[in-house]
Tab-separated table of C-alpha atoms in Angstrom:
chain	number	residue	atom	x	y	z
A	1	UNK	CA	0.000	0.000	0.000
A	2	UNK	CA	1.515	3.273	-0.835
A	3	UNK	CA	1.152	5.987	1.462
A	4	UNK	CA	-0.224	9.364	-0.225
A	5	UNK	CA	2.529	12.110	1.213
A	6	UNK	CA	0.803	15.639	1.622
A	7	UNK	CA	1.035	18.308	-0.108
A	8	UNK	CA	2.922	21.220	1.371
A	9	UNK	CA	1.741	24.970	0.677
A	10	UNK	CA	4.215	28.001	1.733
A	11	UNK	CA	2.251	30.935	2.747
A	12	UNK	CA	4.255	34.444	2.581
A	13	UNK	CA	2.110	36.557	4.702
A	14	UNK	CA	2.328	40.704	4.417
A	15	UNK	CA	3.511	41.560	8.207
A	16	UNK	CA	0.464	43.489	9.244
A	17	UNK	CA	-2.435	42.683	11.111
A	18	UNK	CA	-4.994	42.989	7.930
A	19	UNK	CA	-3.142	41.255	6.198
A	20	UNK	CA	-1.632	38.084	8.755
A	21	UNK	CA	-5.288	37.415	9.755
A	22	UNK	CA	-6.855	36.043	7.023
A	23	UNK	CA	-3.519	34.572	5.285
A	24	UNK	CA	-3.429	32.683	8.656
A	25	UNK	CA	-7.216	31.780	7.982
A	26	UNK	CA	-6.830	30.189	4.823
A	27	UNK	CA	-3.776	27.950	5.849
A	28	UNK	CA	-6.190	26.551	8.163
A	29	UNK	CA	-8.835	26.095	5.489
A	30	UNK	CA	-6.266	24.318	3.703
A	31	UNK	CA	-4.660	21.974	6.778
A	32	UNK	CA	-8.073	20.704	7.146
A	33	UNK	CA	-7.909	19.604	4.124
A	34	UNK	CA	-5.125	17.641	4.291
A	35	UNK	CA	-2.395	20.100	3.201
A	36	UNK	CA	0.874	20.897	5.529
A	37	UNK	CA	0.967	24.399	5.535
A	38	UNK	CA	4.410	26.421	5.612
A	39	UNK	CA	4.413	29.905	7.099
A	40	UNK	CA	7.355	31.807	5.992
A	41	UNK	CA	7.036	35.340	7.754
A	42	UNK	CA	9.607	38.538	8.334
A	43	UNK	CA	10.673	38.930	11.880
A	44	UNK	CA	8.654	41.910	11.855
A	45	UNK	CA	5.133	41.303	13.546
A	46	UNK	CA	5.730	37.792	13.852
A	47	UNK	CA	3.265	35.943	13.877
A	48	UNK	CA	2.666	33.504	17.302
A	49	UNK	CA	3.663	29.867	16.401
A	50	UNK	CA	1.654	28.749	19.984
A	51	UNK	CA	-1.302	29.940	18.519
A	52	UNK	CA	-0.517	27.382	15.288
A	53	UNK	CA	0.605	24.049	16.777
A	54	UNK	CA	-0.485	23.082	13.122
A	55	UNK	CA	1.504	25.103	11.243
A	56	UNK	CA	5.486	24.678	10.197
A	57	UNK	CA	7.009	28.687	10.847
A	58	UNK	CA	9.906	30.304	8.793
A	59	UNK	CA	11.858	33.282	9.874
A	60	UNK	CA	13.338	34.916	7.101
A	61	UNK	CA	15.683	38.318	8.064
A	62	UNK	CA	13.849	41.439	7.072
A	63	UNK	CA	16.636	43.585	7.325
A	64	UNK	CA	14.190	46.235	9.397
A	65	UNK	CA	15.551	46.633	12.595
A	66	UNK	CA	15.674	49.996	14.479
A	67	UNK	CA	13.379	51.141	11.729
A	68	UNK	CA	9.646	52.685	12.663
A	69	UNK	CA	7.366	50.120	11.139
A	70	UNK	CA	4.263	52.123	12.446
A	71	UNK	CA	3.184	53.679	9.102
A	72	UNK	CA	5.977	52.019	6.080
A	73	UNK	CA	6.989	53.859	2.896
A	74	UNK	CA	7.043	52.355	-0.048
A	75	UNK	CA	11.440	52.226	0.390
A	76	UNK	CA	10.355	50.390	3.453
A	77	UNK	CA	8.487	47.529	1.616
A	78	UNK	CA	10.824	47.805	-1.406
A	79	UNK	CA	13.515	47.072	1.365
A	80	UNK	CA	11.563	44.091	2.837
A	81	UNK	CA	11.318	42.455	-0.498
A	82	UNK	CA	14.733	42.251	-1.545
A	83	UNK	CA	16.043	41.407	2.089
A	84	UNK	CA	13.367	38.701	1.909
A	85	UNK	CA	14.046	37.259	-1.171
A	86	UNK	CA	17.515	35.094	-0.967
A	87	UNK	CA	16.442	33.469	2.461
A	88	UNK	CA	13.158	32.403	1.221
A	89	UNK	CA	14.379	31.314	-2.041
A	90	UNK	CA	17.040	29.187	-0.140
A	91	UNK	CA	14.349	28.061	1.982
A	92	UNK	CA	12.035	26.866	-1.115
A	93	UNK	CA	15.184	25.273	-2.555
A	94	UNK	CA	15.968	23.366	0.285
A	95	UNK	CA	11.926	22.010	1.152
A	96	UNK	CA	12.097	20.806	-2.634
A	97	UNK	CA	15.340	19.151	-2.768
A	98	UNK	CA	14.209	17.656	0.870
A	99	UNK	CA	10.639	16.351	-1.145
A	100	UNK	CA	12.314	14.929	-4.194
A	101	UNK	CA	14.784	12.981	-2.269
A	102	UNK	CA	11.678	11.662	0.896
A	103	UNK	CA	9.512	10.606	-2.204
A	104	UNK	CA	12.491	8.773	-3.774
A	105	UNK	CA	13.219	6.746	-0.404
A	106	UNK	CA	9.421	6.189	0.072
A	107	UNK	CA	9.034	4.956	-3.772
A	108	UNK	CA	11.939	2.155	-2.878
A	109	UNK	CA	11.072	1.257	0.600
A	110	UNK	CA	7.505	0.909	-0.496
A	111	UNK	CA	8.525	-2.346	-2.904
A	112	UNK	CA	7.661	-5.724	-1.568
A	113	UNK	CA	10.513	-8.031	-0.979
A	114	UNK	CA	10.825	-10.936	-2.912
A	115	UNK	CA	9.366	-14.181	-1.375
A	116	UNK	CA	8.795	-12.510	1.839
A	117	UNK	CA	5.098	-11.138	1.310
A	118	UNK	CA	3.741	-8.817	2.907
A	119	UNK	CA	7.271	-7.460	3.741
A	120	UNK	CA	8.183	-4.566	2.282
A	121	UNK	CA	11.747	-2.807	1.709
A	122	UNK	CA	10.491	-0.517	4.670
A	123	UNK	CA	9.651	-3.184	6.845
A	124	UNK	CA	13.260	-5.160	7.224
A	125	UNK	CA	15.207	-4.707	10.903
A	126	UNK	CA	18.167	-3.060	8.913
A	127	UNK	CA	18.504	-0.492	6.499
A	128	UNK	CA	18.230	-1.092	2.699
A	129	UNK	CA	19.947	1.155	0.507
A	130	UNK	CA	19.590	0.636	-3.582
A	131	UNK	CA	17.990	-2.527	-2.502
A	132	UNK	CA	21.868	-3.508	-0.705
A	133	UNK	CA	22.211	-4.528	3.124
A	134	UNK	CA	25.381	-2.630	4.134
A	135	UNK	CA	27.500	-5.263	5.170
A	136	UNK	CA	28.422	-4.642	8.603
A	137	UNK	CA	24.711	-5.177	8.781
A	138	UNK	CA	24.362	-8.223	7.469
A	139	UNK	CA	27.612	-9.548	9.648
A	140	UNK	CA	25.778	-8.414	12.915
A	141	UNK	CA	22.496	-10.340	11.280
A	142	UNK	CA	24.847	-13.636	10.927
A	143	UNK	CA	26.099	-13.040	13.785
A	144	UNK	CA	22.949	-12.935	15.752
A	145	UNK	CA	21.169	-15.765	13.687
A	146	UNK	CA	23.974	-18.356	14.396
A	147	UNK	CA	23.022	-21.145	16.407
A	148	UNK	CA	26.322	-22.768	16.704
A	149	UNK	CA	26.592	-26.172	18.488
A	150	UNK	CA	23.385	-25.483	20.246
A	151	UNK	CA	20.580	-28.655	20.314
A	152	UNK	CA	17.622	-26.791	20.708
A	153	UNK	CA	15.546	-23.433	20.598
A	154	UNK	CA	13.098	-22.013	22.748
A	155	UNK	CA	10.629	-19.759	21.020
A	156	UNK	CA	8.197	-17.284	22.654
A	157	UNK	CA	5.785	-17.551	20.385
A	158	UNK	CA	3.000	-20.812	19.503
A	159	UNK	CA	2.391	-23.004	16.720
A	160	UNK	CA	-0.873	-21.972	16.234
A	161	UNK	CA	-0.095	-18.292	15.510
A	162	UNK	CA	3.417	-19.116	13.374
A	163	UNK	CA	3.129	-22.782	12.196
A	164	UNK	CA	4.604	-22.291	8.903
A	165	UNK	CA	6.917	-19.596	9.594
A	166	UNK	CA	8.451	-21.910	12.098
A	167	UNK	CA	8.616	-24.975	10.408
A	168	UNK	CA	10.684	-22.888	7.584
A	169	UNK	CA	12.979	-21.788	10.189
A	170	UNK	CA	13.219	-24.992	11.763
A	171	UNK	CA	14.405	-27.113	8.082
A	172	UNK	CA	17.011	-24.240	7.979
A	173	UNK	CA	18.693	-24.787	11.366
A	174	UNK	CA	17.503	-28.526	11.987
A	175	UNK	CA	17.544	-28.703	15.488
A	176	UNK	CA	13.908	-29.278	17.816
A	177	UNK	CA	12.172	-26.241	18.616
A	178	UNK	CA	10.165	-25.906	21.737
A	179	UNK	CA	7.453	-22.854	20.961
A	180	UNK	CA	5.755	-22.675	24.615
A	181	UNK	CA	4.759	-19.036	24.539
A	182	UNK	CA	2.840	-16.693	25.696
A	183	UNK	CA	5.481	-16.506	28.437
A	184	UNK	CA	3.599	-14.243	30.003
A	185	UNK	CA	0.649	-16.295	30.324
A	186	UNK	CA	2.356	-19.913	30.757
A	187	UNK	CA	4.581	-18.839	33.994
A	188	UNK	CA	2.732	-19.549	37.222
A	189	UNK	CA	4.330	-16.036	38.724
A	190	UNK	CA	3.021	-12.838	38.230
A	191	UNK	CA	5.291	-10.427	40.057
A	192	UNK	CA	6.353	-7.511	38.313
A	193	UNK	CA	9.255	-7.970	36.019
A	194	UNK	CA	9.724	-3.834	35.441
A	195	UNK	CA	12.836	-2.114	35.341
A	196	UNK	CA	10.840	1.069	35.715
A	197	UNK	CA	8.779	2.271	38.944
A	198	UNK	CA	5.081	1.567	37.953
A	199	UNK	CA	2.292	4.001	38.814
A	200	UNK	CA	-0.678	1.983	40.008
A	201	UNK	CA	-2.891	5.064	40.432
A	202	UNK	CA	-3.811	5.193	36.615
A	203	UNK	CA	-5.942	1.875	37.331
A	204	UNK	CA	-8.550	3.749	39.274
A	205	UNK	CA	-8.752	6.261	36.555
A	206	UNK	CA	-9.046	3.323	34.342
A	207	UNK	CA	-11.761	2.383	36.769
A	208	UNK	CA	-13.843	5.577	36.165
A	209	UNK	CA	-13.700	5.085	32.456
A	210	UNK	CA	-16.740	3.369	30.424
A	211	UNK	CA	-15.911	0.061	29.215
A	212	UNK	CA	-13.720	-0.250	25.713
A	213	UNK	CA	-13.631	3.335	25.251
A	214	UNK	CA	-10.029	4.332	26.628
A	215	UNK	CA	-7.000	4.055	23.932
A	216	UNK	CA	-3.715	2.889	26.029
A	217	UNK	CA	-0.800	4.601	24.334
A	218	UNK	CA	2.738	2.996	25.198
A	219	UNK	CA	5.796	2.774	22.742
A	220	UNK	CA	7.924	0.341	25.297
A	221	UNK	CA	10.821	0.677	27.431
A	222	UNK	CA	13.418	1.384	24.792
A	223	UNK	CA	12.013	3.902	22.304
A	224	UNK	CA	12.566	7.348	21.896
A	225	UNK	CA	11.075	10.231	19.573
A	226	UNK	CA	11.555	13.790	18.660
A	227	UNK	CA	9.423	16.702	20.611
A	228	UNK	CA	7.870	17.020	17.169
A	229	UNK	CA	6.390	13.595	16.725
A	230	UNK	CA	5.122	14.323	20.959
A	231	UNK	CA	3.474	17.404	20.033
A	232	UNK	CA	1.817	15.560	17.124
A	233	UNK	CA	0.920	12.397	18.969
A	234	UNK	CA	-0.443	15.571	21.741
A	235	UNK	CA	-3.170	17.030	19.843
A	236	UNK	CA	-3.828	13.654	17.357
A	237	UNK	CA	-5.135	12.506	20.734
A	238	UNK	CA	-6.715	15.339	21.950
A	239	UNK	CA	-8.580	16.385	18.450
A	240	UNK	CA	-9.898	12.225	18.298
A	241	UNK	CA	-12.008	13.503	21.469
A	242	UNK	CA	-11.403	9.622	22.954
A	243	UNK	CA	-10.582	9.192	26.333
A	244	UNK	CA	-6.837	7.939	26.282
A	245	UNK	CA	-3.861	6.428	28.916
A	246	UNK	CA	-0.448	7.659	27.430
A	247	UNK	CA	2.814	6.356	28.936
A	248	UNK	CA	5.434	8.949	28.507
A	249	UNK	CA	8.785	7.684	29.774
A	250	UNK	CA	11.456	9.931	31.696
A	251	UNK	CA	13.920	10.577	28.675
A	252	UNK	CA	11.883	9.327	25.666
A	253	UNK	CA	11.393	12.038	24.322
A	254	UNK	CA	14.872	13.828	22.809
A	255	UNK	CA	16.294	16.647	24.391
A	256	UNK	CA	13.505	17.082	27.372
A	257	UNK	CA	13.512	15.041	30.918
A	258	UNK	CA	9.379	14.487	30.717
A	259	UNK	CA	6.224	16.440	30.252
A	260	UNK	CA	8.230	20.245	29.811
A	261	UNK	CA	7.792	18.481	25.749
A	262	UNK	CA	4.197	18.881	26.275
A	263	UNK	CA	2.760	21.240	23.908
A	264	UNK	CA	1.261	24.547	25.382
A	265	UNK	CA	-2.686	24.087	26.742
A	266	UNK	CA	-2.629	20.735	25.642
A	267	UNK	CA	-3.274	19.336	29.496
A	268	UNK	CA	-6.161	21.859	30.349
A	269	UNK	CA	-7.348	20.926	26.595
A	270	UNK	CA	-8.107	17.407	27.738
A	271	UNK	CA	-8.893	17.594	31.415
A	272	UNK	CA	-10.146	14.248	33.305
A	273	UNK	CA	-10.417	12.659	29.299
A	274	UNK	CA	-6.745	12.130	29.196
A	275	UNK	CA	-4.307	10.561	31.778
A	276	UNK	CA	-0.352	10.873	31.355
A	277	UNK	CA	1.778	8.452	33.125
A	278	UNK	CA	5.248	8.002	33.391
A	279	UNK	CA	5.243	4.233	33.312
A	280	UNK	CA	2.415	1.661	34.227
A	281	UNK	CA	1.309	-2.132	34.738
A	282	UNK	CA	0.765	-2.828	31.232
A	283	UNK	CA	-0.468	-6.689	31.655
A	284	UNK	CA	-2.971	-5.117	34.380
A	285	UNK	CA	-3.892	-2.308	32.066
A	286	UNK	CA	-4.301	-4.117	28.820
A	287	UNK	CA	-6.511	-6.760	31.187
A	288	UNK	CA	-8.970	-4.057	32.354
A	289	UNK	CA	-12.288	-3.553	30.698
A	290	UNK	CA	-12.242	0.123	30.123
A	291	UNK	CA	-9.379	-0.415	27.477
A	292	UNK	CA	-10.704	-0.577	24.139
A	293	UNK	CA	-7.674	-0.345	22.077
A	294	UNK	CA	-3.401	0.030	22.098
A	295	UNK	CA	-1.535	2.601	20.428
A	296	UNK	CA	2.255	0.978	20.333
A	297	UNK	CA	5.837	0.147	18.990
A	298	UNK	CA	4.684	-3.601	18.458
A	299	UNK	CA	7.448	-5.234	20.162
A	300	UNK	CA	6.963	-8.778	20.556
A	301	UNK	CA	6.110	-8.739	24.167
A	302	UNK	CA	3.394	-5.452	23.917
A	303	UNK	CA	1.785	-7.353	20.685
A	304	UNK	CA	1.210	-10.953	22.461
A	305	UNK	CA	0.190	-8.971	25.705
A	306	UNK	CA	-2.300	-7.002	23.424
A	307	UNK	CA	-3.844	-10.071	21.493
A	308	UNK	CA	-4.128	-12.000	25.082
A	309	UNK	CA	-5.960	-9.259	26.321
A	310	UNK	CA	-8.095	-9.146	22.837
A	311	UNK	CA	-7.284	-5.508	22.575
A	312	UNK	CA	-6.512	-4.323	18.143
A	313	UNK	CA	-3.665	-2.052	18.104
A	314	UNK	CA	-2.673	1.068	16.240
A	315	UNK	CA	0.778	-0.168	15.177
A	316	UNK	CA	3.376	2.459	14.793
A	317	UNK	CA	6.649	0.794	14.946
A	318	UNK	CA	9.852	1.983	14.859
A	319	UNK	CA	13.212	-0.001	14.905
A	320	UNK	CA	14.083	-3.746	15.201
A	321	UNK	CA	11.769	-6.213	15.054
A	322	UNK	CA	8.828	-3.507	14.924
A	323	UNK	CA	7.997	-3.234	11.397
A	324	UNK	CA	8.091	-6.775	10.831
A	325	UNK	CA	5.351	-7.331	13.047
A	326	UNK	CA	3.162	-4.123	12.872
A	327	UNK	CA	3.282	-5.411	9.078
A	328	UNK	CA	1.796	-8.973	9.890
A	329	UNK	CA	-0.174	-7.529	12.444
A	330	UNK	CA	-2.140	-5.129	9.914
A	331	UNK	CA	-1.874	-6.634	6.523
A	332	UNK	CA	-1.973	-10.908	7.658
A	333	UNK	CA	-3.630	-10.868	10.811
A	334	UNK	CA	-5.343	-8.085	10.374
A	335	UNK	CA	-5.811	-7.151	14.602
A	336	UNK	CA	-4.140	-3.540	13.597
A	337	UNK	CA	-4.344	-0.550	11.833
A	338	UNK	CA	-1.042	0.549	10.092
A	339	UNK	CA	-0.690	4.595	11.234
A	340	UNK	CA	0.836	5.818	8.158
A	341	UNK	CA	2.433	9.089	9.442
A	342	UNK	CA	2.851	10.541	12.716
A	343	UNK	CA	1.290	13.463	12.064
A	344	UNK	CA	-1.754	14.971	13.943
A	345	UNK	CA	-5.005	14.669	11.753
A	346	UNK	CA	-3.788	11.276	10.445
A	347	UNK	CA	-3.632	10.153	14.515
A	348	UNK	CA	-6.772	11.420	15.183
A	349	UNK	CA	-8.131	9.896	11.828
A	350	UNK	CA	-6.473	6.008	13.284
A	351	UNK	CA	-7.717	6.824	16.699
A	352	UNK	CA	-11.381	7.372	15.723
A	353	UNK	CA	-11.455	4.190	13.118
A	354	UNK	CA	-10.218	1.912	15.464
A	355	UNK	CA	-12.067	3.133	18.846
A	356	UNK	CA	-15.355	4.194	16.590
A	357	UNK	CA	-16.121	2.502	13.382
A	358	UNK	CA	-16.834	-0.577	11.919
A	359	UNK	CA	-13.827	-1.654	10.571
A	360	UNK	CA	-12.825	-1.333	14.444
A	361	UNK	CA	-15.276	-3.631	15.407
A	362	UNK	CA	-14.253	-5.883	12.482
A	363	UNK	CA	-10.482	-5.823	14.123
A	364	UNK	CA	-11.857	-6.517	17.774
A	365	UNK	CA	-13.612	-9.732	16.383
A	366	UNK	CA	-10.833	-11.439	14.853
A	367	UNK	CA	-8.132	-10.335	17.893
A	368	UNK	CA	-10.860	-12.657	19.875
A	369	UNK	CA	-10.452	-15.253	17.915
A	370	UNK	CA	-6.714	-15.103	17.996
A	371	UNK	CA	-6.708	-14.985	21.594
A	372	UNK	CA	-9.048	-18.483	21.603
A	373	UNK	CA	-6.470	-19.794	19.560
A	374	UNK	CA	-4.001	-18.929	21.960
A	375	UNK	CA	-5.800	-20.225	24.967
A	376	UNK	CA	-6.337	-23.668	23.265
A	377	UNK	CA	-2.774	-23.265	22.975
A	378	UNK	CA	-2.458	-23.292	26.323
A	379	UNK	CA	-4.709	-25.997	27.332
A	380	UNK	CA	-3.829	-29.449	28.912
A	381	UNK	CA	-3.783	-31.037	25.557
A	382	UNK	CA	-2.730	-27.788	23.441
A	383	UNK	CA	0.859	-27.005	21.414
A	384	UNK	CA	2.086	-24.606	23.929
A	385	UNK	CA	1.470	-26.903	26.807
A	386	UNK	CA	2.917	-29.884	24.767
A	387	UNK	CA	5.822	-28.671	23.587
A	388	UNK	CA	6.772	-27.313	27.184
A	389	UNK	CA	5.995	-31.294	28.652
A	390	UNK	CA	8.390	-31.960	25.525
A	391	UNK	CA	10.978	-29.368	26.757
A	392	UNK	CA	11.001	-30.775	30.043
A	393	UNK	CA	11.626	-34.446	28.359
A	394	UNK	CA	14.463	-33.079	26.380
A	395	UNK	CA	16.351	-31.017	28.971
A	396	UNK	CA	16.429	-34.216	31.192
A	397	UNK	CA	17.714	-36.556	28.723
A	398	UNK	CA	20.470	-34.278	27.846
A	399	UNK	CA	23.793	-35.851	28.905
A	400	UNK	CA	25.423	-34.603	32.355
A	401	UNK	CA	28.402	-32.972	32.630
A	402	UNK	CA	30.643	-32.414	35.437
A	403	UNK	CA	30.466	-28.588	34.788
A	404	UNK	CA	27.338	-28.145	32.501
A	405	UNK	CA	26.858	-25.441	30.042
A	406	UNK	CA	24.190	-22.742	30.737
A	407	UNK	CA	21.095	-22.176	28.516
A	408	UNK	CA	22.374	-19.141	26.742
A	409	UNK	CA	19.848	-16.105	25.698
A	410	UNK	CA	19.905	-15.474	21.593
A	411	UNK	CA	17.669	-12.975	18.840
A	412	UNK	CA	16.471	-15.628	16.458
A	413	UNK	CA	13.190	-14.825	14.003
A	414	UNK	CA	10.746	-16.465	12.237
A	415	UNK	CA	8.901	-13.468	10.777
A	416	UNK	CA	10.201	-11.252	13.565
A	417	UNK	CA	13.234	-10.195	14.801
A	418	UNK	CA	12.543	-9.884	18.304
A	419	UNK	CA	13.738	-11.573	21.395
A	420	UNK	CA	11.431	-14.337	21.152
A	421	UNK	CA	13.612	-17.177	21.389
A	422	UNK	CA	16.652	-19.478	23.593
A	423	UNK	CA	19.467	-21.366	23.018
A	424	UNK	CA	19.853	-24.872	24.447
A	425	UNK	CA	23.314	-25.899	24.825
A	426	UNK	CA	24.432	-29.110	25.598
């Protein structure tokens, strides 16, 4: 699916109030229609960029300081023409050579892959340049895919979710794997695992909330973004007018220690509809009624926590394994909705299909029949609980040593590239 990149329009406002009004006006006429709209304004009556959270803003040097502005000759204006012109031609220059080369990368990483459908170029763990793995790259990918003298894998994941990705895997390495996952769900403890302090007070907020109408937004413990991408997440979430749960880690966000990166008003914009944590009990939150849907990176762990839980996702993934399953997750499964920019209008857009329409409704039906598949999975007689009563068989019969090797941890993939599986050693 190729993503339709919007169209950008540079206003050049004249730097008085009669003027700046309505040129302001219309670029909002024209961002709700789906065009990004450039300001590029003098220095001279600047125009307030809090007051445009929607707008991108241009200074350009007007070459008018220390001169009275309060009623301009016609030197004046001839004056802020020509010192005008250079920076914003520069400025045009530089947004077009910027567009030819983004719609150049897009056209390439949109191709599918060969024999790996519904992969695209965009979607690999690595970057692809003229359709060539650099090859340190690919020597960290060896690296990380060889199994050495080891007997066995351990895979969080389940046969009933992967079958025939894992059986391809499995003829290429030929040794027994052992899928037992959900790990989450087949361990008998439930203490916390978090590296993070968890706040537990969001749960009675949760508790206030009508059921399957909050969106829990969370993009993991690792991930980071730019104040831009915050601010547009920020009012995406506010303009969707749904009641949302967003985790916003200490440091995630570059350049700023926590919520300073909040955009101006945003906070008394949505009141008691929003709550901002900086970390929570996902497992608990995902498990509690109010939550309706999950706005996330799609590592492995968030997406089998979010299908247990029979909660679709908005997948908007970011490095690593991510694409690779926000991919089979939209396009295969088809639990998630694909957000195809991180910009506000297109959030709020996502937000409302998957919390509001149909086709939301249509996502929430077949997550709960993934997570019955799962569960069977788990049963006394399913794959999951098989192949760990297998595991158990194998790990005893290995041979004893007088100093035996530990299992050692390993990234292996089947469509993923995600933590997922173990090592057995002999």
């Amino acid at each position: 699916m190729k993503v339709q990149k919007r169209r950008s329009v540079v206003l050049v406002p004249y730097p008085f109030q009669g003027h700046l009004t309505p040129m302001l006006q219309l670029g909002s006429i024209l961002h709700s229609q789906g065009f990004s709209v450039v300001v590029a304004h003098t220095e001279f009556n600047a125009p307030d960029y809090s007051n445009h959270p929607e707008f991108i803003f241009h200074s350009m040097n007007d070459g008018l300081q220390g001169i009275d502005m309060s009623m301009p000759s016609l030197e004046n204006m001839y004056d802020l023409n020509e010192n005008c012109k250079t920076s914003l031609k520069n400025y045009l220059v530089s947004m077009m050579e910027e567009e030819e080369e983004e719609e150049f990368q897009d056209s390439q990483l949109l191709d599918p892959l060969p024999e790996l459908h519904p992969l695209r170029f965009k979607d690999v763990p690595f970057p692809v340049i003229d359709n060539t793995v650099p090859e340190p790259i690919l020597e960290f990918c060896r690296a990380m895919s060889n199994i050495g003298s080891s007997v066995a894998t351990i895979w969080n994941t389940m046969e009933n979710l992967e079958n025939s990705l894992l059986l391809r895997v499995q003829e290429h390495y030929k040794v027994p794997f052992f899928p037992i996952g959900p790990l989450h769900k087949m361990a008998p403890s439930t203490s916390s695992t978090s590296l993070l302090e968890e706040d537990g007070s969001c749960m009675e907020w949760l508790d206030r909330q009508a059921p399957n109408s909050v969106l829990y937004v969370s993009l993991g413990s690792l991930v980071k973004i730019d104040d831009k991408e915050l601010i547009e997440t920020a009012w995406g979430l506010a303009n969707s007018e749904q009641p949302f749960l967003w985790v916003v880690r200490l440091g995630s966000v570059s350049g700023f220690q926590w919520s300073e990166a909040l955009p101006e008003g945003f906070e008394k914009t949505i009141g008691e509809r929003g709550r901002i944590v900086k970390w929570a009990q996902q497992k608990q939150v995902l498990a509690h009624p109010a939550v309706g849907g999950f706005f996330t990176h799609c590592g492995w762990n968030s997406t089998l926590e979010s299908i247990c839980e029979e909660v679709p996702m908005i997948c908007r993934p970011i490095l690593a394994d991510q694409p690779v399953n926000a991919r089979y997750l939209s396009q295969i499964y088809k639990v998630g909705l694909e957000l195809e920019a991180a910009e506000r209008s297109v959030i709020e857009k996502t937000v409302r299909k998957l919390m509001l329409s149909e086709e939301g409704k249509d996502l929430k039906k077949r997550i709960v029949d993934m997570k019955q598949k799962i569960v069977t999975g788990m049963q006394i007689d399913g794959s999951s609980h098989k192949n760990l009563n297998d595991l158990e068989h194998f790990i005893s019969s290995l041979p004893s040593r007088a100093a035996p090797t530990p299992a050692v941890g390993a990234i292996l993939s089947s469509n993923h590239i995600p933590s997922k599986s173990t090592i057995i050693e002999s």
